Structures are given as C-alpha cells and as structure tokens.
Amino acid sequence: MSVTDELLANNARYTESFTGPLPLPPSKHVAVVACMDARINVYGVLGLNEGEAHVIRNAGGVVTEDEVRSLAISQRLLGTEEIILIHHTDCGMLTFTDDEFKKSIQEDVGVKPSWAAEAFSDLETDVRQSIARIKNSPFVPKKDHIRGFVFDVATGKLNEVV
Amino acid sequence: MSVTDELLANNARYTESFTGPLPLPPSKHVAVVACMDARINVYGVLGLNEGEAHVIRNAGGVVTEDEVRSLAISQRLLGTEEIILIHHTDCGMLTFTDDEFKKSIQEDVGVKPSWAAEAFSDLETDVRQSIARIKNSPFVPKKDHIRGFVFDVATGKLNEVV
C-alpha cells in the first residue's frame, strides 16, 4: 500500500464527522503565506478552522509571481484583507544556494532551470524581502495589514519579524 | 484587535502542548499540492501529522513554475517520492476567466499582469493538466506516483480523477 492509499483511508474517516459545505470566501478575511515545510501545520499553529483563511504555501514561504497571483485572487475576488507570512527555523532553503542547486539539476538532466530556486541565507531578511515584494506589486491592492513571522520548529511559537 | 492578533493568541495556546523539533525531511516522503481554499484543511483531510508531508498550495492548486520549483526542492533535496494533487468543488477559479480578471486589474491600476491567472472551467480536466505539467518537467525527477483528486466541500471526500 502506498502512502497515498494510507492517507485516503484517513480521508474516509475524516468524512464521517465532516459537516459542510461552508461559504467560499474566507470568514476571517485573512491569507497566510507559509513554507511547505512538513512541520508547519498552519491550521494548528494559528488555531484556524475550516473556512476561515486562504493558505498559500511553497518552498521557503517566499513571494514569487505565483504568490502574487494567488494573493491578487484572494483579495480581489474573495475579500481577504490581512496577510500573514511564515518562514521557519531549520529551513531547507538555508542549506543550499541557487547556483549549486541549479548546477546539480543541469548536471543531472542537461537543462538548467530558468527560474530562481529562491534559497536564502537569513530568515528575517527573507521575510522582509517577501513583504517588500508584496508591497511592490500593483496587483495586490490591500497592503496595510501585512505581518511576517519566523515559526520556531522547536517550540511551535511564531516570532514576529520587525 | 486584528484577526492576526487573534490568531497569535491561538498560537500561544498551540505552543503549550507542542513537542519538537521533528526532522526536516517529511517522514512519509509525500508532497501535497492543493488549492489555497479556506475549506481544505490538508492536515485534517488526509489525517496528516506534523512532520509527515510537504504541503504546497496556491489559487486553484494548479502547477505553475513555482510549484515545479517547490516539487524539485521537495524531491531532490528532501526525499519525497509521491505527489498528491487536490482541486475541489465550488472552486473560485471556476467563476471567472483569465481575460476578464486581468482586464479588471488593468482598469483598476493601469497595469495588466504578464502572468496567467490560471482560471479553469472543468475541475477534472485541470487536475489532469496539472499532472501533465509535472510529467512534462525535466526538473521533477520522480513521476511514478502522482495521483489527482477533487475534494468535495460538501462531504469532505477526496474523489480520484482517473
């Protein structure tokens, strides 16, 4: 049995106590942008319930064009007004550089990615960079309530980047 | 008090029962790509615990360059081998077209996005499109275990797209 099959068995149990459907727009009018890291259970970390917040995640929790796209849709079509950015301690993005990652791919498959890997060397600096990218975008209209945090994988605590 | 402040109070409670740190690589060697929709609590839907799976999310659960980047990092650096794609019923991406969304932004701020909004008109077709994009990428090495689902927001059930 694959892991996917195992998780589908979990899903069958989930449906037994599921009550829906909830409305489409997030009831708390908030969008979260977080790293894909397995240790960040966004619903647990923030005490979110189903239906309350958009959750956008990728490697690093960085803001690239696709996060701008998602935030533009979130704010313009579905009414979110606050943004919470979450990076975290012990992040994999701290362990390599763009150059070496892209070179390893080129050596493996003969093609070098045209995109940035978005590795970074300092967590707080990169949270500020992600905020700066949102503030610099004409496509995300609501920028008055953007806050950035570093999640501590040892304690579960969100520490604000100021 | 902002919603963010309210969620930070939830975080303080989360830390009280938190035990960490867990290892960086996902213990179940799986990456999930899901829509950002507020009603999809990925950890609940799949019965995932902290530390088990990468979770990548955006508007639609579509596969763009940034999801390829995240999956490349997930597989090449952190050992994941299976991919689960999740779209869902009542998705906001079914309610507009790229052309009209981008035109509305152009009318609002004078700048038309150079990116695709990635709206779609059929859920199952778009799940297959996302799988096709992964299979077509030279940067994601492990493609033998990719499965796509539509989450039913009324029942909580994952229905496989075949």
XYZ file of C-alpha atoms in Angstrom:
324
model
C 0.000 0.000 0.000
C 1.373 3.418 -0.975
C 1.417 6.344 1.435
C -1.274 7.916 -0.751
C -3.549 4.892 -0.149
C -2.922 5.178 3.581
C -3.862 8.884 3.519
C -7.028 8.087 1.537
C -8.059 5.705 4.305
C -7.571 8.624 6.711
C -9.790 10.722 4.421
C -12.615 8.175 4.694
C -12.524 8.620 8.465
C -12.419 12.425 8.075
C -15.667 12.403 6.110
C -17.518 10.647 8.936
C -17.515 13.756 11.127
C -17.384 16.314 8.299
C -20.065 18.994 8.116
C -20.298 21.151 5.011
C -20.379 22.958 2.768
C -19.069 26.223 4.174
C -19.091 29.500 2.171
C -16.336 30.069 -0.405
C -14.892 33.402 0.886
C -12.629 33.017 3.957
C -14.644 34.079 7.010
C -11.674 35.701 8.760
C -10.627 37.644 5.623
C -7.015 36.585 6.014
C -4.486 34.931 3.696
C -1.483 33.022 5.056
C 1.716 32.548 3.016
C 3.888 29.845 4.604
C 6.725 27.481 3.807
C 5.715 23.991 2.609
C 7.750 22.513 5.495
C 6.128 19.369 6.882
C 6.410 20.617 10.461
C 4.179 23.676 9.937
C 0.570 22.577 10.407
C -0.847 26.014 9.568
C -4.317 25.181 10.912
C -2.803 24.021 14.204
C -0.186 26.772 14.502
C -2.773 29.550 14.072
C -5.779 27.771 15.563
C -7.624 28.054 12.266
C -10.798 26.168 11.489
C -12.085 25.093 8.089
C -13.447 28.050 6.106
C -11.504 30.813 7.836
C -8.342 31.615 5.818
C -6.638 31.111 2.491
C -3.422 29.138 2.879
C -0.695 29.610 0.258
C 2.479 27.550 0.601
C 5.693 26.858 -1.294
C 9.358 26.053 -0.745
C 10.533 28.742 1.673
C 7.275 30.635 2.012
C 8.748 33.120 -0.446
C 6.740 35.524 -2.604
C 7.166 34.848 -6.310
C 4.859 35.623 -9.215
C 2.569 32.715 -8.289
C 2.051 34.007 -4.733
C 1.229 37.453 -6.158
C -1.307 35.717 -8.444
C -2.843 33.857 -5.503
C -2.936 36.955 -3.277
C -4.463 39.036 -6.094
C -7.255 36.456 -6.484
C -7.619 36.160 -2.694
C -8.030 39.913 -2.166
C -9.747 40.994 -5.377
C -12.250 38.170 -5.739
C -12.615 36.657 -2.277
C -12.316 39.592 0.103
C -9.224 38.908 2.210
C -7.623 41.962 3.802
C -4.800 40.745 6.053
C -1.675 38.773 5.095
C 0.414 36.611 7.441
C 3.838 35.473 6.172
C 5.541 32.497 7.839
C 9.133 31.339 7.416
C 10.651 28.967 9.998
C 13.821 27.891 11.784
C 15.822 24.938 10.383
C 14.502 25.709 6.876
C 15.861 23.685 3.977
C 16.247 26.898 1.973
C 19.133 27.844 4.285
C 21.108 24.737 3.288
C 21.966 25.406 -0.372
C 22.489 28.183 -2.902
C 20.582 28.820 -6.121
C 23.757 28.385 -8.142
C 24.655 24.976 -6.744
C 21.071 23.658 -6.880
C 20.607 24.723 -10.489
C 24.023 23.377 -11.456
C 23.156 19.994 -9.920
C 19.950 19.879 -11.988
C 21.849 20.832 -15.129
C 24.359 18.051 -14.469
C 21.536 15.583 -13.825
C 19.180 16.258 -16.730
C 21.076 18.619 -19.041
C 18.648 21.504 -18.578
C 19.237 24.462 -16.245
C 16.080 25.957 -14.714
C 15.300 29.463 -15.937
C 13.707 30.206 -12.557
C 15.308 31.212 -9.267
C 15.422 28.477 -6.616
C 14.842 31.236 -4.003
C 17.337 29.898 -1.460
C 18.227 32.407 1.269
C 20.835 32.796 3.987
C 18.925 34.784 6.626
C 15.365 34.082 7.724
C 14.356 37.544 8.901
C 15.899 39.253 5.883
C 13.930 36.960 3.587
C 10.663 37.574 5.439
C 11.256 41.302 4.868
C 12.068 40.579 1.214
C 8.760 38.719 0.828
C 6.870 41.631 2.390
C 8.725 44.053 0.092
C 7.707 42.038 -2.958
C 4.036 42.220 -1.982
C 4.273 45.947 -1.227
C 5.970 46.477 -4.594
C 3.239 44.694 -6.585
C 0.474 46.701 -8.264
C -1.731 43.595 -8.323
C -2.229 43.115 -4.567
C -4.454 46.019 -3.507
C -4.600 45.769 0.314
C -1.193 46.277 1.924
C -1.971 47.886 5.285
C -2.087 44.637 7.256
C 0.916 42.507 6.291
C 2.910 40.898 9.111
C 5.814 38.473 8.937
C 6.905 35.746 11.350
C 9.507 33.051 11.897
C 7.975 29.805 13.213
C 10.246 28.059 15.720
C 10.161 24.332 14.914
C 11.464 23.579 18.426
C 8.770 25.446 20.355
C 5.856 25.944 17.951
C 5.986 29.706 18.534
C 5.594 32.408 15.871
C 8.169 35.162 16.433
C 7.367 38.406 14.655
C 9.923 39.987 12.339
C 10.036 43.721 12.932
C -7.736 43.633 17.703
C -6.898 42.403 14.188
C -7.565 38.851 13.046
C -3.784 38.366 13.028
C -3.631 39.272 16.735
C -6.419 36.807 17.438
C -4.538 34.041 15.586
C -1.344 34.874 17.510
C -3.260 34.295 20.740
C -4.214 30.889 19.321
C -0.516 30.280 18.595
C 0.377 30.901 22.234
C -2.018 28.125 23.211
C -0.601 25.844 20.472
C 2.893 26.109 21.957
C 1.697 24.814 25.340
C 1.266 21.268 24.047
C 3.878 21.452 21.273
C 6.682 18.908 21.201
C 9.582 19.445 18.830
C 11.717 19.711 16.891
C 10.964 16.997 14.352
C 13.357 16.118 11.493
C 13.390 18.347 8.381
C 12.640 15.705 5.672
C 8.954 14.663 5.502
C 8.661 11.271 7.199
C 6.018 9.979 4.761
C 8.016 11.094 1.695
C 4.970 12.734 0.131
C 4.241 16.202 -1.244
C 0.699 17.562 -1.493
C -0.276 20.279 -3.997
C -3.669 21.744 -3.089
C -5.829 24.791 -3.680
C -5.488 27.605 -1.121
C -9.252 27.350 -0.457
C -10.101 28.009 3.182
C -12.247 24.878 3.419
C -9.394 22.449 2.675
C -7.633 21.697 5.961
C -4.999 19.494 4.319
C -3.812 18.023 7.629
C -7.387 17.108 8.556
C -8.468 15.911 5.106
C -5.526 13.487 4.820
C -5.067 12.715 8.513
C -1.541 14.119 8.389
C 0.516 14.879 11.467
C 3.285 17.434 11.836
C 6.477 16.312 10.080
C 4.917 13.942 7.574
C 4.368 15.768 4.237
C 5.256 18.876 2.284
C 2.180 20.987 1.607
C 2.222 23.296 -1.414
C -0.835 25.497 -2.033
C -1.964 28.261 -4.355
C -5.064 29.627 -6.048
C -6.580 26.595 -7.772
C -3.998 24.033 -6.750
C -2.552 24.479 -10.236
C 1.006 23.635 -11.262
C 2.951 26.698 -12.405
C 6.686 27.358 -12.408
C 6.679 27.947 -8.639
C 5.108 24.548 -7.902
C 7.722 22.903 -10.149
C 10.370 24.767 -8.125
C 8.874 23.564 -4.840
C 8.476 19.971 -6.060
C 12.039 19.949 -7.401
C 13.347 21.032 -3.984
C 10.995 18.590 -2.231
C 12.138 15.571 -4.257
C 15.777 16.423 -4.967
C 16.782 17.765 -1.553
C 14.252 16.355 0.892
C 13.431 12.897 -0.407
C 9.723 12.961 -1.275
C 8.577 10.367 -3.805
C 4.790 10.620 -4.079
C 2.668 13.593 -5.170
C -0.991 14.172 -4.294
C -2.848 16.894 -6.238
C -6.064 18.352 -4.818
C -8.590 20.572 -6.571
C -12.095 20.960 -5.089
C -15.772 21.528 -5.840
C -17.151 25.102 -5.709
C -13.696 26.479 -6.557
C -13.349 30.219 -7.121
C -11.246 29.508 -10.210
C -14.414 28.271 -11.945
C -16.100 31.671 -11.540
C -14.045 33.925 -13.830
C -11.803 33.911 -16.901
C -8.181 34.982 -17.185
C -9.129 37.661 -19.681
C -11.766 39.321 -17.531
C -9.692 39.122 -14.334
C -6.640 40.655 -15.992
C -8.754 43.318 -17.697
C -10.282 44.289 -14.337
C -6.788 44.690 -12.857
C -5.688 46.763 -15.839
C -8.722 49.017 -15.417
C -8.038 49.331 -11.694
C -4.305 50.053 -11.608
C -3.287 50.601 -15.233
C -1.017 47.555 -15.375
C -2.005 44.215 -16.922
C -0.404 41.157 -15.304
C 2.076 39.350 -17.546
C 1.149 36.089 -15.805
C -1.784 33.750 -16.387
C -4.490 33.860 -13.717
C -4.933 30.084 -14.262
C -8.742 30.106 -14.133
C -10.316 26.899 -15.431
C -13.758 25.684 -16.468
C -13.571 21.978 -15.601
C -12.119 20.547 -12.398
C -11.094 17.114 -13.627
C -9.570 18.478 -16.829
C -7.485 20.895 -14.808
C -6.286 18.185 -12.405
C -5.099 16.257 -15.471
C -3.470 19.417 -16.808
C -1.573 19.865 -13.524
C -0.382 16.242 -13.657
C 0.667 16.747 -17.295
C 2.716 19.806 -16.350
C 4.613 17.834 -13.715
C 5.172 14.913 -16.072
C 6.429 17.332 -18.724
C 9.009 18.971 -16.438
C 12.636 17.829 -16.523
C 13.158 19.241 -13.029
C 10.855 16.900 -11.067
C 12.608 13.509 -11.155
C 10.087 11.110 -9.552
C 6.885 10.792 -11.581
C 5.708 7.230 -10.950
C 3.427 8.081 -8.035
C 1.340 11.116 -8.939
C -2.396 10.990 -8.218
C -5.028 13.685 -8.572
C -8.251 14.275 -6.640
C -11.247 16.576 -6.385
C -12.135 17.387 -2.760
C -15.889 17.632 -2.225
C -16.522 20.652 0.030
C -19.960 19.249 0.902
C -18.819 15.832 2.115
C -15.096 16.149 2.866
C -14.341 13.276 0.491
C -11.443 13.086 -1.982
C -12.655 11.697 -5.311
C -9.892 10.429 -7.563
C -9.575 11.749 -11.104
C -8.831 8.893 -13.453
